[in-house]
XYZ file of C-alpha atoms in Angstrom:
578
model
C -16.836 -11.900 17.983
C -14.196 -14.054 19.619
C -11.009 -11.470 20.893
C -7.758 -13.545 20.823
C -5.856 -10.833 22.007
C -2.727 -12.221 21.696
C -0.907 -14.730 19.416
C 2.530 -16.587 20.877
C 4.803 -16.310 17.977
C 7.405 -14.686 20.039
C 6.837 -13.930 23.265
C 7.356 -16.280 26.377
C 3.500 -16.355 28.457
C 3.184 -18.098 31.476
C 0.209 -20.579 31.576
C -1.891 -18.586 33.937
C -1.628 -15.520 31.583
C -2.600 -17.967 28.455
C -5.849 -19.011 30.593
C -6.661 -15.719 30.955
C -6.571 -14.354 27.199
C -8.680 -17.328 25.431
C -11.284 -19.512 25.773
C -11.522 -22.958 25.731
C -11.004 -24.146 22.366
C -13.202 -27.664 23.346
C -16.012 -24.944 23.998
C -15.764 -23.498 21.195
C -18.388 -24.658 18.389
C -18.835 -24.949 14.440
C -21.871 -22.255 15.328
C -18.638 -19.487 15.314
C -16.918 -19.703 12.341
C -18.580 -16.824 11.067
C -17.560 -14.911 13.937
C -13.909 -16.187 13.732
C -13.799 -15.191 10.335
C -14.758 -11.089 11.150
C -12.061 -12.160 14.041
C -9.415 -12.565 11.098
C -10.357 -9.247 9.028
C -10.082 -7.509 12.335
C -6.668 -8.877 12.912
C -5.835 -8.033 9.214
C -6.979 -4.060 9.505
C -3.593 -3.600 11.090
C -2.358 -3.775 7.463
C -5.567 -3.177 5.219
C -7.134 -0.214 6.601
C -4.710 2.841 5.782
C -5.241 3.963 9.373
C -2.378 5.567 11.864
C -0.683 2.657 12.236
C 0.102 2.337 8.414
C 0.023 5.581 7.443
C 2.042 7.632 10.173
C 4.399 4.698 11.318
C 5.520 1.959 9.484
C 4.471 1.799 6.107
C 4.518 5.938 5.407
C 6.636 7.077 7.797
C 9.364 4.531 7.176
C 9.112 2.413 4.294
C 8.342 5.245 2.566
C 11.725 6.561 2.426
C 12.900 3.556 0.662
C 10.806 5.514 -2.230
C 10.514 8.956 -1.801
C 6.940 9.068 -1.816
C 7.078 11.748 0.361
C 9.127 14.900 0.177
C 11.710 14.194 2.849
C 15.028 15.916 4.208
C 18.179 14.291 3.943
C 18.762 12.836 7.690
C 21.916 10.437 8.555
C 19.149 7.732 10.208
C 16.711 7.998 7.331
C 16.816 4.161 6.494
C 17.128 3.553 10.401
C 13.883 5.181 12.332
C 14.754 2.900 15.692
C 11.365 2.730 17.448
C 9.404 1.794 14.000
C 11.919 0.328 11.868
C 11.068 -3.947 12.709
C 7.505 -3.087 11.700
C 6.615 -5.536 14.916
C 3.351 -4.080 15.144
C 2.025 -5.916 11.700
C 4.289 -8.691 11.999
C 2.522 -9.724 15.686
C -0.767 -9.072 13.835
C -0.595 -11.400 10.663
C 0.402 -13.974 13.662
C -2.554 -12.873 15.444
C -5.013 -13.107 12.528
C -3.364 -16.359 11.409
C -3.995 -18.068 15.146
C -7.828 -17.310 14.482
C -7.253 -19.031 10.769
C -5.934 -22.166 12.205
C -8.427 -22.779 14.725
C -10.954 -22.116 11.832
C -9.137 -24.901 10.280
C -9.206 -26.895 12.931
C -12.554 -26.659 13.338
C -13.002 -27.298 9.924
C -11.500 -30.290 9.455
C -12.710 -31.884 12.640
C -16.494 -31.462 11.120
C -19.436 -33.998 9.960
C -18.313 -34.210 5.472
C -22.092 -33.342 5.249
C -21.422 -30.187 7.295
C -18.577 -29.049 5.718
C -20.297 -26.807 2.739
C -21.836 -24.890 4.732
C -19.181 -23.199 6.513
C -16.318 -23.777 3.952
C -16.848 -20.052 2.646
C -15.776 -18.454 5.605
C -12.624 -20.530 5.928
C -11.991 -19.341 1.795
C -12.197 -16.119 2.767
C -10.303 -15.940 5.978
C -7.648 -17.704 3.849
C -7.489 -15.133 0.880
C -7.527 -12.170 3.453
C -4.406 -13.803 5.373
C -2.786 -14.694 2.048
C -2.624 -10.980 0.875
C -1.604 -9.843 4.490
C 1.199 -12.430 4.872
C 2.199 -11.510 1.361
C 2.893 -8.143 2.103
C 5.099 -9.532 5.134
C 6.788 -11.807 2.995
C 7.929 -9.141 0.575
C 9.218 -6.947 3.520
C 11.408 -10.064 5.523
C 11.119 -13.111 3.124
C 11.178 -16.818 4.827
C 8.576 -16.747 7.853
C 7.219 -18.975 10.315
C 3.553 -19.264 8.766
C 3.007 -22.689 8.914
C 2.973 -23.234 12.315
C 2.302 -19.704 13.103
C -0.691 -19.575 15.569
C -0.718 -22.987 16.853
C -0.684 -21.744 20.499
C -3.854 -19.393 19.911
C -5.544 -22.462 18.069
C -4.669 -25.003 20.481
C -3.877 -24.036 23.639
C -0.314 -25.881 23.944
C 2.298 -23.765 24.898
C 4.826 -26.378 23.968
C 3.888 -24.931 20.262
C 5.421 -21.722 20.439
C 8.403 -22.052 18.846
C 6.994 -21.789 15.126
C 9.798 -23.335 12.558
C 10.618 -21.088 9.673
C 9.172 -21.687 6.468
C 11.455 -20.666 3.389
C 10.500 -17.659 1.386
C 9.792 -19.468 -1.860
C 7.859 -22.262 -0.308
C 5.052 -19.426 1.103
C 5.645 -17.859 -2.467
C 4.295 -21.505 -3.864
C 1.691 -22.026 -1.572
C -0.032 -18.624 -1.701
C -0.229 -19.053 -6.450
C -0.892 -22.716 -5.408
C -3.941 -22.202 -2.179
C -5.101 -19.392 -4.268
C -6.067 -20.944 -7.779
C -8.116 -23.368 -6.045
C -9.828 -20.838 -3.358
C -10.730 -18.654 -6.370
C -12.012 -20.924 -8.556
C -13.829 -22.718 -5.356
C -15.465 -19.106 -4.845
C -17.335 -19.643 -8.577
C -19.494 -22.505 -7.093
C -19.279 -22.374 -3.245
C -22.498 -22.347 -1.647
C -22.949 -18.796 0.379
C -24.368 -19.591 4.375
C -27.428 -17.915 5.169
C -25.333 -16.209 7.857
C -22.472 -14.993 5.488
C -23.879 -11.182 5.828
C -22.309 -8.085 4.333
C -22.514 -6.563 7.891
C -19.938 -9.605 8.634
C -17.967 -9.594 5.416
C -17.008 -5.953 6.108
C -14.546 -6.840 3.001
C -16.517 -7.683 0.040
C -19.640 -7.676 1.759
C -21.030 -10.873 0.925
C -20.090 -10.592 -2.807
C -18.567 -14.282 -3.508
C -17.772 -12.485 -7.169
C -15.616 -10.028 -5.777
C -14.105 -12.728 -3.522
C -12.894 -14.764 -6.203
C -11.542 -11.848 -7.877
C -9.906 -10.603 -4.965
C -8.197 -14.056 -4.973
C -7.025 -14.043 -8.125
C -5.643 -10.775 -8.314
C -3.247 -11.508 -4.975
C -2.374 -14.475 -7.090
C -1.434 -12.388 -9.741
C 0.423 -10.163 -7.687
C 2.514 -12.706 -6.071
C 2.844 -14.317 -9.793
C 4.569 -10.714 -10.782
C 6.943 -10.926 -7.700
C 9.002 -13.968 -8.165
C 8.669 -13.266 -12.225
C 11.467 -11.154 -13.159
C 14.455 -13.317 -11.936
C 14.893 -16.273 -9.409
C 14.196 -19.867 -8.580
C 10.282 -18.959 -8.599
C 10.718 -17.326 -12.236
C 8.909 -20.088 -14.467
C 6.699 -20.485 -11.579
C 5.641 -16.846 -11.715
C 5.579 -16.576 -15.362
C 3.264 -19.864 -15.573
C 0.771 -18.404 -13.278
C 0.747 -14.763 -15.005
C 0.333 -16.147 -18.336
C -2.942 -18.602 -16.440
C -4.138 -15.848 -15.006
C -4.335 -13.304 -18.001
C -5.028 -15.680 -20.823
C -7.968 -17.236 -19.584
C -9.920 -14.212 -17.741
C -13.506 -16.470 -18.000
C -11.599 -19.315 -15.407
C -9.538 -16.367 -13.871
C -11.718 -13.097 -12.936
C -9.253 -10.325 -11.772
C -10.040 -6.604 -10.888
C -9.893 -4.797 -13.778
C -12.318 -1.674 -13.532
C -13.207 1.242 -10.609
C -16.533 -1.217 -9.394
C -14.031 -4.391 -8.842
C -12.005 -2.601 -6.524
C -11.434 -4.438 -3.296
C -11.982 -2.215 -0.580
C -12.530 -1.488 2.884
C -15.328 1.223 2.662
C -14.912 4.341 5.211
C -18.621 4.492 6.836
C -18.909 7.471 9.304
C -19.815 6.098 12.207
C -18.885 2.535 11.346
C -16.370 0.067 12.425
C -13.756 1.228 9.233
C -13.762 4.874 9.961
C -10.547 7.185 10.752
C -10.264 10.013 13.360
C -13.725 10.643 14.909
C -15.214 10.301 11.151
C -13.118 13.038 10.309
C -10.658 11.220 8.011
C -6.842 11.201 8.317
C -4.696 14.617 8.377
C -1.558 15.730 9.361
C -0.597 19.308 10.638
C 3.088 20.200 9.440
C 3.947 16.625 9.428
C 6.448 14.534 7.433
C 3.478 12.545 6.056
C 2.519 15.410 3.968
C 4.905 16.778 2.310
C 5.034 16.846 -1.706
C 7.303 14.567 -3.241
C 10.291 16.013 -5.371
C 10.453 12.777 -7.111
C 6.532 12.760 -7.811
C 6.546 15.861 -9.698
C 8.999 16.055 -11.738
C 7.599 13.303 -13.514
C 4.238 14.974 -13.764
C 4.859 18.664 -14.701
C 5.978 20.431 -17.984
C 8.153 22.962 -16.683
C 9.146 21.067 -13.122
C 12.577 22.900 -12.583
C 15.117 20.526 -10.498
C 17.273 23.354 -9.331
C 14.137 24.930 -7.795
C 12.220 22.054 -7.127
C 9.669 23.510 -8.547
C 6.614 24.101 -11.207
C 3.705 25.745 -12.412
C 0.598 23.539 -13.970
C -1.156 23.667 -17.072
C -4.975 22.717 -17.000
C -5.537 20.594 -19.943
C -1.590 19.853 -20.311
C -0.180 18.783 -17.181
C -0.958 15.725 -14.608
C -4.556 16.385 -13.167
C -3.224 13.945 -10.519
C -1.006 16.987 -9.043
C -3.753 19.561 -8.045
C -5.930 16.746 -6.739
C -2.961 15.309 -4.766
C -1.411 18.743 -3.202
C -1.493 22.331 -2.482
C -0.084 24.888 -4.204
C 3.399 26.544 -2.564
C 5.011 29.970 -2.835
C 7.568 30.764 -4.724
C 10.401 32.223 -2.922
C 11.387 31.229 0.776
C 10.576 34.311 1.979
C 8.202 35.552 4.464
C 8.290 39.223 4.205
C 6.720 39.501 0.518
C 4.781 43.054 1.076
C 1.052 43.398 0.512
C 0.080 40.662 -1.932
C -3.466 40.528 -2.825
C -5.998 37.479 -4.464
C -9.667 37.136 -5.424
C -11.857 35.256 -3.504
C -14.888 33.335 -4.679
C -17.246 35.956 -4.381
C -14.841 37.993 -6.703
C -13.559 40.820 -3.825
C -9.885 41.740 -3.892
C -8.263 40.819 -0.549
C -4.909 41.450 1.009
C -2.697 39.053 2.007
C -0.513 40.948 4.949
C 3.437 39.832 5.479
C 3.065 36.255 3.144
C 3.336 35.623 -0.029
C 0.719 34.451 -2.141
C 1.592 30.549 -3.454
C 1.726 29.905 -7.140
C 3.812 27.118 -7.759
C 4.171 23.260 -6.835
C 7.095 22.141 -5.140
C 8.687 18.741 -3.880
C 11.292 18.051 -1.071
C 13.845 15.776 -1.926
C 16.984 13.769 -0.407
C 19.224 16.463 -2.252
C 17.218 19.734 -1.655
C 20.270 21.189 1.032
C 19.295 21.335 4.738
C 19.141 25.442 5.262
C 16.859 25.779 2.100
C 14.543 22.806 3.674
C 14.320 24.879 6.749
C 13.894 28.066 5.080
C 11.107 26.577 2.676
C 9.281 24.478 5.769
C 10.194 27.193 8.749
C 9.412 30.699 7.163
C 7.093 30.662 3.812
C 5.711 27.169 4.210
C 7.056 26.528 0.516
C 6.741 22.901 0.505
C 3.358 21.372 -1.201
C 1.439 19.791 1.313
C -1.392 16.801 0.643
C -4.511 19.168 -0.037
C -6.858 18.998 3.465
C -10.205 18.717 1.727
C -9.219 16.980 -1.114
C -9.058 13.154 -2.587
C -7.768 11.696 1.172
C -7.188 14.085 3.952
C -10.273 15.102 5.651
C -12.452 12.461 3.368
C -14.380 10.280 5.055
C -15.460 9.710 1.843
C -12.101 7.678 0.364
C -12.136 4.463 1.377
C -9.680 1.699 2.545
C -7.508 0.504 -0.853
C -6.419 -2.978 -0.902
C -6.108 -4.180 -4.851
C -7.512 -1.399 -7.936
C -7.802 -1.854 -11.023
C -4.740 -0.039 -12.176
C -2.358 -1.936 -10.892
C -3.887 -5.031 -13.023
C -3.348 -2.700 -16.424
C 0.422 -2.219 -15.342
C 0.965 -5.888 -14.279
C -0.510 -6.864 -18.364
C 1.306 -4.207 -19.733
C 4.873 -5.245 -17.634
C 4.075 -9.309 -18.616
C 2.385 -8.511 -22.457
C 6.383 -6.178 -22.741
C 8.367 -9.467 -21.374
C 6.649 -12.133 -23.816
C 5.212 -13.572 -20.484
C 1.395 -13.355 -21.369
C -0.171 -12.461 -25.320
C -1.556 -9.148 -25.488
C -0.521 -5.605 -26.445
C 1.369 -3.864 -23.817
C 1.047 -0.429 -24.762
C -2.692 -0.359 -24.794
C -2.531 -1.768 -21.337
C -0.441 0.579 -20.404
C -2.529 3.363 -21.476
C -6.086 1.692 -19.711
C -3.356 1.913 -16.468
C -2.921 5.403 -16.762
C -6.528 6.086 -17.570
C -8.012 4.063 -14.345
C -5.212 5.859 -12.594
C -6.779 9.170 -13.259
C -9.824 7.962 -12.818
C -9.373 6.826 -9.961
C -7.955 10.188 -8.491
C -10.738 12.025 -10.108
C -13.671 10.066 -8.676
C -12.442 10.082 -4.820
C -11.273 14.216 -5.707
C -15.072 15.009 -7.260
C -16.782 12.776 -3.705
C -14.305 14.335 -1.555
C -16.668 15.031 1.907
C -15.973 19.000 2.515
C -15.453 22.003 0.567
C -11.935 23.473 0.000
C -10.665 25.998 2.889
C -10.749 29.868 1.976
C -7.779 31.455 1.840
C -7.372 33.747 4.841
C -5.765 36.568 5.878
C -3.725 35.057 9.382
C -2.060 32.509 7.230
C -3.702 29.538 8.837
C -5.525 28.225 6.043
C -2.488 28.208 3.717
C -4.207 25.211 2.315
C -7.130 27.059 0.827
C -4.836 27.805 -2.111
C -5.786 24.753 -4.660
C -5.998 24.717 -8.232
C -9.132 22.975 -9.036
C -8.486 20.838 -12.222
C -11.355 21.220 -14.714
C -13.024 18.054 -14.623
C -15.358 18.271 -17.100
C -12.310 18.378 -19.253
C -11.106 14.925 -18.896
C -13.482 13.216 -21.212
C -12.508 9.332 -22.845
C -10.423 11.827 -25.720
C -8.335 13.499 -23.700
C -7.525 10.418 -21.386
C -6.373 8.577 -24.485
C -4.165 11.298 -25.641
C -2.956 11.896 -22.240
C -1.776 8.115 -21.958
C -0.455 8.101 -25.121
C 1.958 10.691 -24.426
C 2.763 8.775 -21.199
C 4.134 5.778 -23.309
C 6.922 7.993 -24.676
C 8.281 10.456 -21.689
C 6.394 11.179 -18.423
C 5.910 14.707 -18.981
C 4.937 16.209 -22.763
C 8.198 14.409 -24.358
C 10.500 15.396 -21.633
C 12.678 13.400 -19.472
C 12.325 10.144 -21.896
C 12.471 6.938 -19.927
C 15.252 4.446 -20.085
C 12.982 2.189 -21.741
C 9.725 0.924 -21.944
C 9.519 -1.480 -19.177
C 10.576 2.402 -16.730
C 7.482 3.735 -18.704
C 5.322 0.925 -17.138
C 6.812 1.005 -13.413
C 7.502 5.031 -13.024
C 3.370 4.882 -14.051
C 2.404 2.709 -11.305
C 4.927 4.388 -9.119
C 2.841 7.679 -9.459
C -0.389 5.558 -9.185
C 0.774 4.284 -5.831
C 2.154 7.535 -4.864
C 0.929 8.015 -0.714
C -1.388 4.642 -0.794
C 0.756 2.142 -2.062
C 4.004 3.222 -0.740
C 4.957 -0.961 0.416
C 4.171 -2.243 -3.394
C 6.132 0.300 -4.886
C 9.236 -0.425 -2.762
C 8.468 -3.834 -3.989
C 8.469 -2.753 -7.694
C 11.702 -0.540 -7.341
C 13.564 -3.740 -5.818
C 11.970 -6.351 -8.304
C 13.072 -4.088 -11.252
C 14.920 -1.118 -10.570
C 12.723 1.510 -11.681
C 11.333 3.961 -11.773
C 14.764 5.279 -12.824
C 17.076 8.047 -11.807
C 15.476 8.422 -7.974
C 18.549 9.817 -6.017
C 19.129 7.925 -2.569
C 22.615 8.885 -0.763
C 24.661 7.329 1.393
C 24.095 8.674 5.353
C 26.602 8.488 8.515
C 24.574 5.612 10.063
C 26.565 2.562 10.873
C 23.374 0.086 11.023
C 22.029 0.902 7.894
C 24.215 3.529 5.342
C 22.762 2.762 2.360
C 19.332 2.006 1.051
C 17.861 -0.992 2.836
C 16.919 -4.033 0.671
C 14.495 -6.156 3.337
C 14.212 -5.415 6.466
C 15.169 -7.200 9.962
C 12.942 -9.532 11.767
C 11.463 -7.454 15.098
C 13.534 -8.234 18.035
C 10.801 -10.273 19.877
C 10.997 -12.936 17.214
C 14.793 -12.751 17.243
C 14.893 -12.722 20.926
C 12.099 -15.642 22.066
C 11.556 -17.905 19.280
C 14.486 -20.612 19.916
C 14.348 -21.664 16.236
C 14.894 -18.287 14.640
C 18.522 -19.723 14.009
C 16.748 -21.419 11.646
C 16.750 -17.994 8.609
C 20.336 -17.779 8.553
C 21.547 -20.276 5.457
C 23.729 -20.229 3.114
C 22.912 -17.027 1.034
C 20.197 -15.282 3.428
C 21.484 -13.545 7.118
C 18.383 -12.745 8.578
C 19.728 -9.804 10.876
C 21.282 -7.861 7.268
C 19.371 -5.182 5.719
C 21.183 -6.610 2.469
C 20.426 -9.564 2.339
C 18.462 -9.830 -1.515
C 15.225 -11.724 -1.257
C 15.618 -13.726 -4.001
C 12.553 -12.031 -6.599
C 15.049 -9.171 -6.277
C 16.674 -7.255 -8.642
């Protein structure tokens, strides 16, 4: 595999320095475009594999308190974390996987016509997996410099590293316009003898999954610019293309079309030693407030808490956390529990846990300590559960469920025919499902409970699985439709039944698309977010600013600030926004 280390999109590199980093790109020959291609997916893992980088710094540990995803104190530089808050990390590495793209292309075009088919799949896919990457980036910044992104990597002249700025809607266009004809070229292109699944370490050599892959990004970006803007009719064209011809269109729309990155012990994909992610006391763990209250009965908002009900409540909540105690209070006596081989054992100085609760933005600072610092009375992700500790969940990048909320949001707006209730309801289903199948393949057993308090995690509720059969899924969803918990709590209106939904279905994976969803529409309603003490950023960001390298070494980054878009604001509206 060729290494390009290092892309020039912002910084300044001496020529000496560029020498050293690359090859020779008149060396290089049309016999490596299948190794330039795994060059690109490696480049793109920065923001496809939910590894440290995306879930413990940028996209979880940041972005994700522009959601609440994650039970979080109130802190006066919560939309302001400093050393992680330009996201510079992913924005370098789209740069870096599109500088291997365009000397693809390059490569490309410069071939024999007779030549050409059989190498044009790897270019199609190294496109699609750069389109959904750059996506991403273009929902968190808007306009970028994409089109001439690279160059220097490709080409070896410095003189090209000062990228111009390409407007936000013009990428928008491109990416529903490039990706129509890739996924529709992925029906008929002919598949190299070379074009491995060891190589394709996305889709593994599946050209089926490659053209649904592409459409469903299409869709995605369709659904962004669809709700309001100069891209609206655009958007709305391409949703209604997309869904009302599925035989020209594929899309992921059940568990086996799922486009992931699959978690191999051992193999290049895998997290922490083959161990899978975890986090000890960490911010990245903690239950959100905001997550279940719209999933239990009897979720109490002046406790920030709740019991479930097998059979009643959200089977999402046991598979997602722990169970917490009650009270914030250490000293609790002599409680006793059973343990699986049905003996009565005592619990010395803590209390036993029997309820699930959320942190919150408005949960007051000395009852945050007290619940975190004495009692441990904040749910925590479960260790041996659905994610944490399994190597068994792999790396999400488009499911199904998101496809039933996207019909039921453009079926509710007149933007597509088709009946958006029932595609709400297959949303919720695959949701569960979803949960349910990584929860029941999870790789290690649940932790006893234990007598020195350091397996606090042992105490789970173990949702009967067996339980949720096709009947009770359907009468589950269709109880969703009308309030997000048994008839309480209604929802504002139908289109905050669809969103709040796929809110909980993103819950800790997702946490970038729905930040995209609450801009794009406002909901999920009545999520509290206050106003801090920070001077930079007070107030619920709306973007995000471009990382100081970019701002500091390309000399045409002048070029973003126009009338109605300051590139250095946090409040500056992309213009898909709400």
């Amino acid at each position: 595999m060729i290494v390009l280390a290092c892309v020039f999109t912002f910084s300044r590199c001496s020529e000496d320095a560029y020498s050293d980093k690359y090859v020779d790109p008149n060396k290089v020959t049309s016999l490596l475009m299948d190794k330039l291609m795994v060059g690109v997916f490696d480049k793109c893992n920065d923001w496809a594999i939910m590894g440290y980088g995306r879930y413990y710094s940028f996209d979880n540990l940041y972005l994700a308190n522009f959601t609440q995803s994650f039970g979080r104190p109130y802190s006066p530089t919560m939309y302001h974390n400093g050393w992680s808050d330009d996201g510079s990390g992913k924005y370098g590495s789209l740069f870096s996987a599109t500088g291997i793209l365009r000397k693809m292309e390059m490569m490309y075009d410069e071939m024999a016509e007779a030549e050409k088919p059989s190498y044009e799949a790897y270019l199609l896919a190294a496109r699609v997996h750069v389109y959904a990457f750059l996506l991403s980036m273009l929902d968190t910044y808007g306009d970028l410099p994409f089109r001439e992104g690279g160059i220097v990597a490709a080409t070896g002249i410095l003189d090209n590293s000062n990228a111009h700025f390409d407007k936000a809607e013009d990428l928008y266009l491109m990416i529903l316009d490039e990706l129509k004809t890739i996924g529709q070229r992925f029906a008929t292109v002919s598949k190299p003898k070379d074009f491995t699944a060891t190589q394709d370490f996305v889709n593994e050599a599946d050209f089926g999954k490659w053209q649904k892959y592409a459409n469903s990004t299409r869709l995605r970006a369709a659904m962004r610019v669809a709700s309001q803007g100069v891209l609206a009719d655009a958007g709305r064209a391409a949703v209604r293309e997309i869904l009302e011809n599925p035989t020209l269109y594929p899309i992921v729309e059940n568990f086996d079309d799922n486009i992931v990155l699959f978690s191999r012990v051992g193999g290049k994909n895998e997290e922490n030693g083959g161990r899978g992610l975890d986090d000890g006391d960490g911010s990245s763990n903690r239950a959100s407030d905001d997550l279940l209250s719209r999933m239990l009965s009897d979720y109490d908002r002046a406790t920030w808490s709740g019991s479930y009900q097998d059979g009643i409540d959200d089977p999402r909540v046991p598979i997602l956390y722990d169970l917490a105690v009650k009270e914030p209070n250490k000293q609790t006596g002599y409680p006793s529990y059973v343990d699986e081989e049905g003996r009565t054992v005592t619990q010395s100085g803590r209390a036993v846990p029997t309820v699930f609760r959320g942190a919150t933005y408005e949960m007051p600072e000395a009852v945050m300590e007290s619940y975190t610092t004495n009692a441990k009375g904040i749910s925590l992700l479960r260790y041996n559960g659905l994610f944490y500790r399994n190597v068994n969940f792999d790396h999400q990048i488009y499911t199904s469920p998101e496809t039933w909320f996207i019909k039921a949001e453009a079926y509710l707006n007149g933007w597509a025919a088709g009946d958006a209730k029932a595609a709400f309801k297959e949303g919720v289903i695959q949701s569960i499902r979803f949960y349910v199948h990584y929860h029941a393949t999870k790789a290690n057993a649940d932790e006893k409970p234990g007598i020195d308090g350091n397996t606090r995690r042992g105490w789970v509720i173990n949702p009967n699985l067996e339980a949720i059969d096709d009947a009770w899924l359907d009468a589950f969803a269709e109880a969703r439709w009308e309030a997000p918990i048994n008839g309480q709590h209604p929802y504002e209106n139908k289109l905050d039944a669809i969103i709040t939904q796929k809110y909980i279905n993103f819950s800790i994976f997702y946490v970038r698309e729905a930040w995209n969803d609450l801009r794009r529409t406002g909901y999920p309603s009545g999520i509290y977010f206050p106003r801090v003490s920070d001077a930079t950023v007070p107030e619920l960001p709306v973007r995000l600013r471009y990382p100081t390298g970019e701002r500091d070494f390309n000399k045409n980054f002048s070029e973003v600030n126009r009338p109605g878009f300051n590139a250095d604001d946090y409040y500056t509206k992309l213009f898909w926004a709400k």
